[in-house]
């Protein structure tokens, strides 16, 4: 595990974007997975500007989204799909060769199957970029998730349901999510875990230094052979 403590959010985002680009150069036909949430916005912007400037070629690469709120479409502001399209996919001058974004407005079990099929056909993941939830979730792999899991439909944890209000207020109230599984994340060639802000310091400390246990899903990354933990000084505070 390589821990990179960055001076601020911009530095974190630039560093992570560079790591993705390095992996893209090594495997131009690879499968790249980015999350939704507040954390990766700067990475999306840095990645788009580098790709559009010709620093990397995504023309034979594939893209897959990490997770989605059940009941929300990619046109709904606050959904992971909306975030993926408006901040990344729609901004790229030239598209990825193949794109799979989970559709939270469709039948969730069909979406689970489609996500598994896409990863099976184009994977394993080359890079999995992840944020971390305040409860230690990765994607929507909540407490107690099987470490071997493939994509699945999940009942959202109370912490996740509390935090989700920041994305779309009371307009939506999803109780379920769809997520790539921990088994798929662990098969990624490279994992990049991002975290910024003092509110993430306690969970980062626990996930990286505490016991590896399904009670704290992100702790599984201690067992991954090629993880970059790219965090700002505040998230590294503990
Ligand atoms: P955030 O969410 O990036 O909005 O903090 C991270 C997560 O819950 O995985």
PDB file of C-alpha atoms in Angstrom, residues 4 32-33 59 67 111 115 118 151 175:
ATOM      1  CA  UNK A   4       0.496   9.669  -0.628  1.00  0.00           C
ATOM      2  CA  UNK A  32     -11.440   2.057 -15.771  1.00  0.00           C
ATOM      3  CA  UNK A  33     -13.899   2.566 -12.939  1.00  0.00           C
ATOM      4  CA  UNK A  59     -10.075   5.511 -27.653  1.00  0.00           C
ATOM      5  CA  UNK A  67     -22.426   2.362  -7.989  1.00  0.00           C
ATOM      6  CA  UNK A 111     -28.819  -3.742 -13.701  1.00  0.00           C
ATOM      7  CA  UNK A 115     -22.935  -4.693 -14.548  1.00  0.00           C
ATOM      8  CA  UNK A 118     -19.908  -5.841 -18.575  1.00  0.00           C
ATOM      9  CA  UNK A 151     -22.073  -6.680  -8.250  1.00  0.00           C
ATOM     10  CA  UNK A 175     -33.279   2.764   0.274  1.00  0.00           C
TER      11      UNK A 175
END
